[in-house]
CSV table of C-alpha atoms in Angstrom, one decimal:
chain,number,residue,atom,x,y,z
A,1,MET,CA,-10.3,4.0,32.2
A,2,SER,CA,-11.3,6.9,29.9
A,3,PHE,CA,-9.4,8.3,27.0
A,4,SER,CA,-9.1,11.7,28.8
A,5,LYS,CA,-7.3,10.1,31.7
A,6,LEU,CA,-4.6,8.9,29.3
A,7,GLY,CA,-3.6,12.5,28.7
A,8,LEU,CA,-5.6,13.3,25.5
A,9,SER,CA,-7.2,16.7,25.1
A,10,GLN,CA,-10.8,17.5,24.5
A,11,PRO,CA,-10.8,17.9,20.7
A,12,ILE,CA,-9.4,14.4,20.4
A,13,THR,CA,-11.6,12.8,23.0
A,14,THR,CA,-14.6,14.4,21.4
A,15,ALA,CA,-13.7,12.8,18.0
A,16,ILE,CA,-13.2,9.5,19.7
A,17,SER,CA,-16.6,9.7,21.3
A,18,GLU,CA,-18.3,10.7,18.0
A,19,LEU,CA,-16.8,7.5,16.5
A,20,GLY,CA,-18.5,5.4,19.2
A,21,TYR,CA,-15.5,4.5,21.3
A,22,ASP,CA,-15.7,5.0,25.0
A,23,LYS,CA,-12.9,2.9,26.6
A,24,PRO,CA,-9.3,2.4,25.4
A,25,THR,CA,-8.1,-1.1,24.5
A,26,THR,CA,-5.2,-2.7,26.4
A,27,ILE,CA,-2.5,-1.6,23.9
A,28,GLN,CA,-3.9,1.9,23.9
A,29,GLN,CA,-3.8,2.1,27.7
A,30,LYS,CA,-0.2,0.9,27.7
A,31,ALA,CA,1.2,2.7,24.7
A,32,ILE,CA,-0.4,6.2,24.7
A,33,PRO,CA,1.1,7.4,28.0
A,34,VAL,CA,4.6,6.2,27.0
A,35,ILE,CA,4.4,7.9,23.6
A,36,LEU,CA,3.1,11.2,25.2
A,37,LYS,CA,6.2,11.1,27.5
A,38,GLY,CA,8.4,11.1,24.4
A,39,GLU,CA,9.9,7.7,24.9
A,40,ASP,CA,10.9,5.3,22.1
A,41,LEU,CA,8.7,2.3,22.0
A,42,ILE,CA,8.6,-1.3,20.7
A,43,ALA,CA,5.1,-2.8,20.8
A,44,ALA,CA,4.0,-6.3,19.8
A,45,ALA,CA,0.2,-6.3,19.1
A,46,GLN,CA,-1.9,-8.2,16.6
A,47,THR,CA,-4.3,-6.7,14.1
A,48,GLY,CA,-7.6,-5.8,15.6
A,49,THR,CA,-6.3,-4.7,19.1
A,50,GLY,CA,-6.7,-1.0,18.5
A,51,LYS,CA,-3.0,-0.8,17.6
A,52,THR,CA,-3.4,2.1,15.0
A,53,ALA,CA,-5.1,4.4,17.5
A,54,SER,CA,-2.4,3.6,20.1
A,55,PHE,CA,0.1,5.6,18.0
A,56,VAL,CA,-2.2,8.0,16.0
A,57,LEU,CA,-3.8,9.5,19.1
A,58,PRO,CA,-0.6,10.5,20.9
A,59,ILE,CA,0.9,11.8,17.7
A,60,LEU,CA,-2.1,14.0,17.2
A,61,GLU,CA,-1.9,15.2,20.8
A,62,LYS,CA,1.8,16.1,20.5
A,63,LEU,CA,1.6,17.7,17.1
A,64,SER,CA,-1.5,19.8,18.1
A,65,GLN,CA,0.6,21.6,20.7
A,66,GLY,CA,3.3,22.7,18.2
A,67,GLU,CA,3.7,24.8,15.1
A,68,THR,CA,2.0,23.8,11.9
A,69,GLN,CA,3.8,22.4,8.9
A,70,ARG,CA,5.9,24.3,6.4
A,71,LYS,CA,6.2,23.8,2.7
A,72,LYS,CA,7.8,20.5,1.7
A,73,ARG,CA,8.2,19.6,5.4
A,74,ILE,CA,6.6,16.9,7.5
A,75,ARG,CA,6.4,16.5,11.3
A,76,ALA,CA,5.5,12.9,11.7
A,77,LEU,CA,6.2,10.0,9.4
A,78,ILE,CA,4.4,6.6,9.5
A,79,LEU,CA,5.8,3.8,7.3
A,80,THR,CA,3.5,1.0,6.3
A,81,PRO,CA,4.1,-2.2,4.1
A,82,THR,CA,1.2,-1.7,1.7
A,83,ARG,CA,-0.9,0.9,-0.1
A,84,GLU,CA,-4.1,-0.3,1.5
A,85,LEU,CA,-2.7,0.0,5.0
A,86,ALA,CA,-1.4,3.5,4.3
A,87,VAL,CA,-4.8,4.6,3.1
A,88,GLN,CA,-6.5,3.1,6.2
A,89,VAL,CA,-4.1,4.6,8.7
A,90,GLU,CA,-4.4,8.0,7.1
A,91,GLN,CA,-8.2,7.7,7.2
A,92,LYS,CA,-7.9,7.0,11.0
A,93,ILE,CA,-5.9,10.1,11.3
A,94,GLN,CA,-8.6,12.1,9.5
A,95,ASP,CA,-11.3,10.6,11.8
A,96,TYR,CA,-9.4,11.4,15.0
A,97,SER,CA,-8.2,14.9,14.0
A,98,LYS,CA,-11.5,16.3,12.7
A,99,HIS,CA,-11.5,18.9,15.4
A,100,LEU,CA,-7.8,19.8,15.0
A,101,GLY,CA,-6.1,21.9,12.3
A,102,LEU,CA,-3.6,19.2,11.3
A,103,THR,CA,-3.1,17.9,7.8
A,104,SER,CA,-2.2,14.4,6.6
A,105,LEU,CA,-1.4,12.5,3.4
A,106,ALA,CA,-1.2,8.8,2.3
A,107,MET,CA,1.5,8.4,-0.2
A,108,TYR,CA,2.1,5.1,-2.2
A,109,GLY,CA,2.9,3.8,-5.6
A,110,GLY,CA,0.6,2.7,-8.4
A,111,VAL,CA,-1.3,6.0,-8.7
A,112,ASP,CA,-0.7,9.4,-10.3
A,113,GLU,CA,2.1,11.0,-8.3
A,114,GLN,CA,1.4,14.6,-9.2
A,115,SER,CA,-1.4,15.1,-6.6
A,116,GLN,CA,0.8,13.5,-3.9
A,117,LYS,CA,3.7,15.7,-4.9
A,118,GLN,CA,1.6,18.8,-4.8
A,119,ALA,CA,0.3,18.0,-1.4
A,120,LEU,CA,3.9,17.5,-0.2
A,121,ILE,CA,5.0,20.8,-1.6
A,122,GLU,CA,2.3,22.5,0.4
A,123,GLY,CA,3.5,20.6,3.5
A,124,VAL,CA,1.7,18.1,5.7
A,125,ASP,CA,1.8,17.4,9.4
A,126,ILE,CA,1.6,13.6,9.2
A,127,LEU,CA,2.8,11.6,6.2
A,128,VAL,CA,1.8,7.9,5.9
A,129,ALA,CA,3.9,6.3,3.2
A,130,THR,CA,5.2,3.1,1.7
A,131,PRO,CA,9.0,3.0,1.8
A,132,GLY,CA,9.6,2.9,-2.0
A,133,ARG,CA,7.4,5.8,-2.9
A,134,LEU,CA,8.8,7.9,0.0
A,135,LEU,CA,12.3,7.4,-1.2
A,136,ASP,CA,11.3,8.3,-4.7
A,137,MET,CA,9.7,11.6,-3.6
A,138,TYR,CA,12.7,12.3,-1.4
A,139,GLY,CA,15.0,11.8,-4.3
A,140,ARG,CA,12.9,14.3,-6.3
A,141,ARG,CA,13.2,16.8,-3.5
A,142,ALA,CA,9.4,16.9,-3.0
A,143,VAL,CA,9.8,16.3,0.7
A,144,TYR,CA,12.5,17.0,3.4
A,145,PHE,CA,13.0,15.2,6.6
A,146,GLU,CA,14.8,17.8,8.8
A,147,GLU,CA,11.6,18.7,10.7
A,148,VAL,CA,10.4,15.2,11.4
A,149,GLU,CA,9.7,14.8,15.1
A,150,MET,CA,8.3,11.3,15.2
A,151,LEU,CA,8.7,8.1,13.2
A,152,VAL,CA,6.4,5.0,13.3
A,153,LEU,CA,7.3,1.7,11.7
A,154,ASP,CA,3.9,0.0,11.4
A,155,GLU,CA,3.7,-3.7,10.9
A,156,ALA,CA,7.5,-3.9,10.9
A,157,ASP,CA,7.4,-7.7,10.6
A,158,ARG,CA,5.4,-7.5,7.4
A,159,MET,CA,7.7,-4.8,6.0
A,160,LEU,CA,10.7,-7.1,6.6
A,161,ASP,CA,8.9,-10.1,5.1
A,162,MET,CA,8.2,-8.0,1.9
A,163,GLY,CA,11.9,-7.1,1.5
A,164,PHE,CA,11.8,-3.4,2.6
A,165,ILE,CA,14.8,-3.6,4.9
A,166,GLU,CA,17.2,-1.7,2.6
A,167,ASP,CA,14.6,1.0,2.0
A,168,ILE,CA,13.9,1.3,5.7
A,169,ASN,CA,17.6,1.7,6.5
A,170,LYS,CA,18.0,4.3,3.8
A,171,ILE,CA,15.1,6.3,5.3
A,172,LEU,CA,16.5,5.9,8.9
A,173,ASP,CA,19.9,7.2,7.7
A,174,ARG,CA,18.2,10.4,6.3
A,175,LEU,CA,16.1,11.2,9.4
A,176,PRO,CA,17.2,13.5,12.3
A,177,THR,CA,18.9,11.5,15.1
A,178,ASP,CA,16.9,13.1,17.9
A,179,ILE,CA,13.4,12.1,16.9
A,180,GLN,CA,11.0,9.8,18.7
A,181,ASN,CA,10.8,6.3,17.2
A,182,LEU,CA,8.0,3.9,17.5
A,183,LEU,CA,8.0,0.3,16.2
A,184,PHE,CA,4.8,-1.8,16.0
A,185,SER,CA,4.8,-5.4,15.0
A,186,ALA,CA,2.6,-8.5,15.3
A,187,THR,CA,5.6,-10.5,16.4
A,188,LEU,CA,9.0,-9.7,17.8
A,189,SER,CA,11.0,-12.0,15.7
A,190,ASN,CA,14.8,-11.9,15.6
A,191,LYS,CA,14.6,-9.9,12.4
A,192,VAL,CA,12.4,-7.3,14.0
A,193,ARG,CA,14.7,-7.1,17.0
A,194,ASP,CA,17.7,-6.6,14.7
A,195,LEU,CA,15.8,-3.7,13.0
A,196,ALA,CA,14.9,-2.3,16.4
A,197,LYS,CA,18.6,-2.1,17.3
A,198,THR,CA,19.0,0.7,14.7
A,199,ALA,CA,15.5,2.1,14.6
A,200,VAL,CA,14.8,2.7,18.3
A,201,HIS,CA,16.9,3.9,21.2
A,202,ASP,CA,16.5,2.6,24.8
A,203,PRO,CA,12.9,1.8,24.0
A,204,TYR,CA,10.0,0.9,26.4
A,205,GLU,CA,8.7,-2.5,25.4
A,206,ILE,CA,5.1,-3.6,25.3
A,207,SER,CA,3.8,-7.0,24.4
A,208,ILE,CA,0.1,-7.8,24.3
A,209,ALA,CA,0.0,-11.5,25.0
A,210,ALA,CA,-3.7,-12.0,24.6
A,211,ASN,CA,-3.6,-11.8,20.8
A,212,GLN,CA,-6.4,-12.5,18.3
A,213,ALA,CA,-5.5,-16.1,18.1
A,214,SER,CA,-6.5,-16.8,21.7
A,215,LYS,CA,-9.6,-14.5,21.8
A,216,LYS,CA,-12.7,-16.5,22.8
A,217,ASN,CA,-14.9,-14.4,20.5
A,218,ILE,CA,-13.3,-15.9,17.4
A,219,GLU,CA,-14.6,-19.4,16.8
A,220,GLN,CA,-11.9,-21.4,15.0
A,221,TRP,CA,-12.5,-24.7,13.3
A,222,LEU,CA,-11.1,-26.6,10.4
A,223,ILE,CA,-12.6,-28.9,7.8
A,224,THR,CA,-10.6,-31.9,6.5
A,225,VAL,CA,-11.0,-32.2,2.8
A,226,ASP,CA,-9.1,-33.4,-0.3
A,227,LYS,CA,-7.4,-30.7,-2.2
A,228,ASP,CA,-9.4,-31.3,-5.4
A,229,LYS,CA,-12.7,-30.9,-3.5
A,230,LYS,CA,-12.0,-27.6,-1.9
A,231,SER,CA,-13.7,-25.4,-4.5
A,232,ALA,CA,-16.8,-27.6,-4.4
A,233,LEU,CA,-16.8,-27.5,-0.6
A,234,LEU,CA,-16.6,-23.8,-0.5
A,235,SER,CA,-19.5,-23.5,-2.9
A,236,HIS,CA,-21.5,-25.9,-0.8
A,237,LEU,CA,-20.8,-24.0,2.5
A,238,ILE,CA,-21.8,-20.6,0.9
A,239,LYS,CA,-25.1,-21.9,-0.4
A,240,GLU,CA,-25.9,-24.0,2.7
A,241,ASN,CA,-25.2,-21.2,5.1
A,242,ASP,CA,-26.1,-18.1,3.1
A,243,TRP,CA,-23.3,-16.1,4.7
A,244,ASP,CA,-23.6,-12.4,4.6
A,245,GLN,CA,-19.9,-11.9,3.9
A,246,ALA,CA,-16.6,-13.7,3.9
A,247,LEU,CA,-12.9,-12.9,3.3
A,248,ILE,CA,-11.3,-15.9,1.6
A,249,PHE,CA,-7.6,-16.3,1.8
A,250,ILE,CA,-5.7,-18.1,-0.9
A,251,GLU,CA,-1.9,-18.4,-1.7
A,252,THR,CA,-1.5,-17.2,-5.3
A,253,LYS,CA,-2.9,-14.6,-7.7
A,254,HIS,CA,-3.6,-17.3,-10.2
A,255,GLY,CA,-5.4,-19.3,-7.6
A,256,ALA,CA,-7.6,-16.3,-6.6
A,257,ALA,CA,-8.7,-15.7,-10.2
A,258,LYS,CA,-9.3,-19.4,-10.8
A,259,LEU,CA,-11.4,-19.8,-7.7
A,260,ALA,CA,-13.5,-16.7,-8.5
A,261,SER,CA,-14.2,-18.2,-11.9
A,262,GLN,CA,-15.2,-21.6,-10.4
A,263,LEU,CA,-17.5,-19.9,-8.0
A,264,GLU,CA,-19.1,-17.8,-10.7
A,265,LYS,CA,-19.9,-21.0,-12.7
A,266,ARG,CA,-21.8,-22.2,-9.7
A,267,GLY,CA,-23.8,-19.0,-9.4
A,268,ILE,CA,-21.7,-17.4,-6.7
A,269,MET,CA,-20.3,-13.9,-7.4
A,270,ALA,CA,-16.9,-13.3,-5.9
A,271,GLU,CA,-14.0,-10.9,-6.5
A,272,ALA,CA,-10.3,-11.6,-6.6
A,273,PHE,CA,-8.2,-9.1,-4.7
A,274,HIS,CA,-4.4,-9.3,-5.3
A,275,SER,CA,-1.3,-7.2,-6.2
A,276,GLY,CA,-1.7,-8.1,-9.9
A,277,ARG,CA,-4.8,-5.9,-10.2
A,278,SER,CA,-4.4,-2.2,-10.7
A,279,GLN,CA,-4.5,0.1,-7.7
A,280,ALA,CA,-7.7,1.8,-9.0
A,281,ILE,CA,-9.5,-1.6,-9.2
A,282,ARG,CA,-8.2,-2.7,-5.8
A,283,SER,CA,-9.4,0.5,-4.2
A,284,LYS,CA,-12.8,0.1,-5.7
A,285,LEU,CA,-13.1,-3.5,-4.6
A,286,LEU,CA,-12.1,-2.6,-1.1
A,287,GLU,CA,-14.6,0.2,-1.0
A,288,ASP,CA,-17.4,-2.1,-2.3
A,289,PHE,CA,-16.5,-4.9,0.2
A,290,LYS,CA,-16.6,-2.4,3.1
A,291,ALA,CA,-20.0,-1.2,1.9
A,292,GLY,CA,-21.3,-4.7,1.7
A,293,LYS,CA,-21.7,-4.6,-2.1
A,294,ILE,CA,-19.3,-7.5,-2.5
A,295,GLN,CA,-20.1,-10.6,-0.4
A,296,TYR,CA,-17.1,-12.8,-1.1
A,297,MET,CA,-13.6,-11.4,-1.5
A,298,ILE,CA,-10.8,-13.9,-2.5
A,299,ALA,CA,-7.5,-12.4,-1.4
A,300,THR,CA,-3.8,-13.4,-1.4
A,301,GLY,CA,-2.1,-12.9,2.0
A,302,VAL,CA,0.0,-10.0,0.7
A,303,GLY,CA,-2.9,-8.5,-1.2
A,304,ALA,CA,-5.1,-8.5,1.8
A,305,ARG,CA,-2.6,-6.9,4.1
A,306,GLY,CA,-4.2,-3.8,5.5
A,307,ILE,CA,-7.8,-4.8,4.8
A,308,ASP,CA,-9.6,-3.5,7.9
A,309,ILE,CA,-13.3,-3.9,8.0
A,310,GLU,CA,-15.3,-3.5,11.1
A,311,GLY,CA,-18.0,-6.1,11.6
A,312,LEU,CA,-16.4,-8.7,9.2
A,313,SER,CA,-17.9,-11.9,10.7
A,314,ARG,CA,-15.9,-14.5,8.8
A,315,VAL,CA,-12.6,-15.4,7.3
A,316,ILE,CA,-11.8,-18.6,5.4
A,317,ASN,CA,-8.4,-20.1,4.9
A,318,TYR,CA,-8.9,-21.8,1.6
A,319,ASP,CA,-5.2,-22.4,1.6
A,320,LEU,CA,-3.6,-23.0,5.0
A,321,PRO,CA,-0.9,-20.2,5.5
A,322,PHE,CA,2.8,-20.5,6.2
A,323,PRO,CA,4.4,-19.4,8.5
A,324,ALA,CA,2.2,-20.0,11.5
A,325,ASP,CA,2.1,-16.3,12.4
A,326,GLU,CA,0.3,-15.6,9.1
A,327,TYR,CA,-2.6,-17.6,10.4
A,328,VAL,CA,-2.8,-15.2,13.4
A,329,HIS,CA,-2.7,-12.2,11.0
A,330,ARG,CA,-5.5,-13.6,8.9
A,331,ILE,CA,-8.0,-14.5,11.6
A,332,GLY,CA,-7.4,-11.1,13.2
A,333,ARG,CA,-9.5,-9.7,10.3
A,334,THR,CA,-12.6,-10.9,12.1
A,335,GLY,CA,-13.8,-10.5,15.7
A,336,ARG,CA,-12.8,-6.8,15.9
A,337,ALA,CA,-13.8,-4.8,19.0
A,338,ASP,CA,-14.9,-8.0,20.8
A,339,ALA,CA,-17.5,-8.8,18.1
A,340,GLU,CA,-18.2,-12.4,17.3
A,341,GLY,CA,-16.1,-13.8,14.5
A,342,GLU,CA,-15.5,-17.1,12.8
A,343,ALA,CA,-12.3,-18.5,11.2
A,344,ILE,CA,-12.6,-21.6,9.0
A,345,SER,CA,-9.7,-23.4,7.5
A,346,PHE,CA,-9.6,-26.1,4.8
A,347,VAL,CA,-7.0,-28.7,5.6
A,348,SER,CA,-5.9,-31.6,3.4
A,349,LYS,CA,-3.2,-34.3,4.1
A,350,ASP,CA,-0.5,-32.3,2.4
A,351,ASN,CA,-1.1,-29.4,4.8
A,352,PHE,CA,-0.5,-31.5,7.9
A,353,LYS,CA,2.9,-30.0,8.8
A,354,ASN,CA,1.5,-26.4,8.4
A,355,LEU,CA,-1.4,-27.4,10.6
A,356,CYS,CA,0.8,-28.7,13.3
A,357,MET,CA,3.0,-25.6,13.3
A,358,ILE,CA,-0.1,-23.4,13.5
A,359,GLU,CA,-1.6,-25.4,16.4
A,360,SER,CA,1.8,-25.3,18.2
A,361,ARG,CA,1.9,-21.5,17.7
A,362,LEU,CA,-1.6,-21.2,19.2
A,363,GLY,CA,-0.9,-23.6,22.1
A,364,HIS,CA,-4.1,-25.7,21.4
A,365,LEU,CA,-5.7,-27.9,18.8
A,366,ILE,CA,-8.2,-26.5,16.4
A,367,GLU,CA,-11.6,-28.2,16.4
A,368,ARG,CA,-11.9,-30.6,13.4
A,369,ARG,CA,-15.1,-31.2,11.4
A,370,GLU,CA,-16.0,-33.2,8.3
A,371,ILE,CA,-18.8,-32.2,5.9
A,372,GLU,CA,-21.0,-35.0,4.6
A,373,GLY,CA,-20.2,-35.7,1.0
A,374,PHE,CA,-16.7,-34.1,1.3
A,375,GLU,CA,-15.0,-36.6,3.6
A,376,PRO,CA,-11.3,-36.9,2.5
A,377,ARG,CA,-10.1,-40.0,0.7
A,378,LYS,CA,-6.7,-39.3,2.2
A,379,PRO,CA,-7.3,-38.8,6.0
A,380,VAL,CA,-5.4,-36.0,7.7
A,381,PRO,CA,-3.2,-37.5,10.6
A,382,ILE,CA,-3.8,-36.7,14.2
A,383,SER,CA,-2.2,-33.4,15.1
A,384,ILE,CA,1.1,-33.1,17.0
A,385,LEU,CA,0.8,-30.1,19.3
A,386,ASN,CA,4.5,-29.7,20.0
A,387,TYR,CA,5.5,-30.4,16.4
A,388,VAL,CA,9.1,-29.4,15.4
A,389,PRO,CA,10.0,-29.1,11.7
A,390,LYS,CA,12.7,-31.5,10.5
A,391,HIS,CA,15.2,-28.8,9.8
A,392,LYS,CA,14.9,-27.4,13.3
A,393,ARG,CA,15.3,-30.9,14.8
A,394,GLN,CA,18.5,-31.3,12.8
A,395,GLN,CA,19.8,-28.0,14.0
A,396,GLU,CA,19.1,-28.9,17.6
A,397,GLU,CA,20.8,-32.3,17.2
A,398,GLN,CA,24.0,-30.7,15.8
């Protein structure tokens, strides 16, 4: 199926072609026609499935057929959990709308607000914003909502995890009641469905079952290693394999800085990417990582949210994530557009429960390996595929 057969006009399909895309992904084939019909939508799709284009393209199509924006007014609103994701979504809008006369803006905290405020005063067709900064600008009367036609809640599960529910509800209360609402989430948890009850009305529901966790083009394997040997193991793997690039996930900001320092002492240059660093530094790091100027980026899970790099061949879970869905989010950073990808996880005995929950979430065991010289003193037990956490077992017994 071609993009034109989905109902997209020539200026948009030309931009798509110029970007090197020729066939829509599964989520795009399913979502674009629904959105063009004006229906509300709930879509469950992982990072790397073409999710962003599945709502950006029909938004551009619909807005291109209407009147342009007026001062302090917006026509489509996209809410994202992080600054990085807001920037990347807005860049996609620019890429796809290059042959249209539409305007867009990414608005987020941590930077000088004057330029953002001035752009809002002039009016933009599509505003991509984090909830907190949007409410701030709304309170300053820099933006009005009465002409909003479409709302997108992107990565709704992540916004809820980050505590944005009150801000989201405040925004929903201020928007017109007759607009088209679209909710995208990696998972449709109970929290997401509760939000959907107020955010979308009689929605069409799409779920892409073949998520990144089960894609055959991502080779997943784990290394059992003692916790105090992980830094040395990472250094060994980098030097032994001479990897071109890797995104390394770690749990804390302190841990990211410490690991970067440890690698530097071993002659390996790496950068720590987390919310404790200024927005200007984070933007520069992301730009350099995308350009290949940085080989190894050490990121916290929240800090890395929104990092979208085509061709990233490798992610490493230095710390095993919790909950299990976070593992799926992380490995979805590699293997984009059916390219080959590799996801490596370091697992020690105290990570065993996390490992079991991840493997139960995936529905299969992850291949285990040991590296000579780094065999664990404390062996990691054999996995339990249908592992149920103790607190859930107790709930079921009651």
